[in-house]
Amino acid sequence: MSNDILLINPPSGFLIDQRVFLPLGVANIAAVARERGHRVNLIDLSDVDDYVGGVIQELKGKQYGAIGITATSPQFYYAYRLFEAIKRASDVKVIIGGSHASMFSSLRDNLMTRFRQEGFSGVGLEERLHSEDPNFRKLEEFDIIAAGEENSIFAALNSNGGKWVDGGVSTNLDSLPFPARDLFDVGSYLFDPQGSPKFKIGGKPSGSLISQRGCPYQCEFCCGRDSVMYHRVKLPGGILRAHSPERILQELDYMHDKFGLESFMFYDDEFNLHPERTKELCSTLKKRKYKFRGFVKSDLLVGHPEVATAMADAGFVEVLTGVESGSERILSHHLHKRTSPQLNYQAAMICLENNLAFKALTMVGHVSETARDVLDTRDWIIKVGRAFNERLGPGHFTFDLTVFQPYAGCPIWDRAERNTHEFSDEFEWVYKTREHGNLVDPEKGGMYFNKVDFSTEHGFYKGIPGTYKAFIRTKDISSENYVRMRDSIEDEIRTELKMPALMQPPAQSQFEHVMGQGKSKL
């Protein structure tokens, strides 16, 4: 078998700008494969209209030992079309990896265990699995479904007939090479065709990196809660799955020297996950004059406000946090985030006191949500936005407001039941909440939703108002009304806080590349 590997980053046609921050996952895979002697070619199809034609052209006259396609769940729409085209043109082994493969691999393991306990085996077990979720059949058309981190590529290449493989988690992050950013057109991620920076932190074009991996929390809406890869933050012996401060500084300096970057986005789930480590890292970051932006968890920030000061001193100019909802009832009883509207407000004020810009990541579509809960979210955003406008002026507070979409790996998706209640033709699945350990009728507290076939649908990603859909509903709010309410409230907030309209610059520059506002080119 040829030692050459082709890695493909598929389009993200649901985003306004598909090239903002490099996809670090596939860049890491490329780096470790290259380090172990493989010849690696990488095709970045972000913002490529004829993405299928581009891959077919690449295959002409080439002999690859394997082709690996990475994909998030929304990207799987494109990944599946690439797979079909490749198989029509070649018999090369095609591997599907990335978060979509990892989440469904974890879900498959959990379901198989449950179904075996119910007495299923053999062909009946597979049929039961396929009846549970529309996505397994499409995934199993690929030659290999590879879960896990960097070693997933080697688990796939060395698979002896098994279709589902798991490369596990990387244990010594400092031993890994830097992501293979050199295989990308980095300039197209930093600057638009007119030469203006696409995404600025501290007024300068920005790169991205990850300093630690894993999130130990059990947020009800979050995928990866049952996946070791996404859940584990420590290794046996209490060793953190994190880079050392020195290694992080080396990577920052590399990006500065190679690409001229002086500002960076940390894509850790929570930069302040380990407060003492965070303060140690910030002390190291102070050795440079770089600027930073990153995600924090509100309850940790309130519990350790000195971390915000350390981050500001180290060069952080903005933080983002998952506020999710402004409703006390939703946060306290349904999301399991260990936060409240008041605690989130305290976190925002701590940032304000440290002159840190603040972005609130919120959504509608929560379990048992009512119109009053949605309005509570609107009111919370306006309250915090006014405080920042009064103290620091416009531009220091931003927000994201999306419609919740369940994904494999989140408790809502994984633990849903077949819907035998009303609207069963329209909403196939129901997630029931619990009170005192007992399941509650979803008409009193729960959520109806459809399990999206990600090979045929990506309209759930929030883009141009009027073009995206919701696939969830509660007792009080229909899926159509969720979209209308979200759009209306966004406009209302922007008007109240004197922010640019949704689709007008610079509003577009506030959109998070991984969060999903965007324009489809289909």
mmCIF file of C-alpha atoms in Angstrom, residues 245 276-287 310-315:
data_model
loop_
_atom_site.group_PDB
_atom_site.id
_atom_site.type_symbol
_atom_site.label_atom_id
_atom_site.label_comp_id
_atom_site.label_asym_id
_atom_site.label_seq_id
_atom_site.Cartn_x
_atom_site.Cartn_y
_atom_site.Cartn_z
ATOM 1 C CA PRO A 245 3.343 26.894 29.551
ATOM 2 C CA GLU A 276 -3.771 27.562 39.365
ATOM 3 C CA ARG A 277 -2.570 26.299 35.991
ATOM 4 C CA THR A 278 -4.252 29.272 34.319
ATOM 5 C CA LYS A 279 -2.406 31.729 36.539
ATOM 6 C CA GLU A 280 0.886 29.929 35.893
ATOM 7 C CA LEU A 281 0.273 30.030 32.150
ATOM 8 C CA CYS A 282 -0.649 33.718 32.271
ATOM 9 C CA SER A 283 2.599 34.440 34.080
ATOM 10 C CA THR A 284 4.456 32.853 31.161
ATOM 11 C CA LEU A 285 2.367 34.660 28.532
ATOM 12 C CA LYS A 286 3.372 37.991 30.087
ATOM 13 C CA LYS A 287 6.871 37.429 28.690
ATOM 14 C CA ALA A 310 -4.135 37.490 35.570
ATOM 15 C CA MET A 311 -5.631 37.025 32.109
ATOM 16 C CA ALA A 312 -5.924 40.771 31.561
ATOM 17 C CA ASP A 313 -2.327 41.273 32.703
ATOM 18 C CA ALA A 314 -1.198 38.530 30.299
ATOM 19 C CA GLY A 315 -2.731 40.266 27.286
#
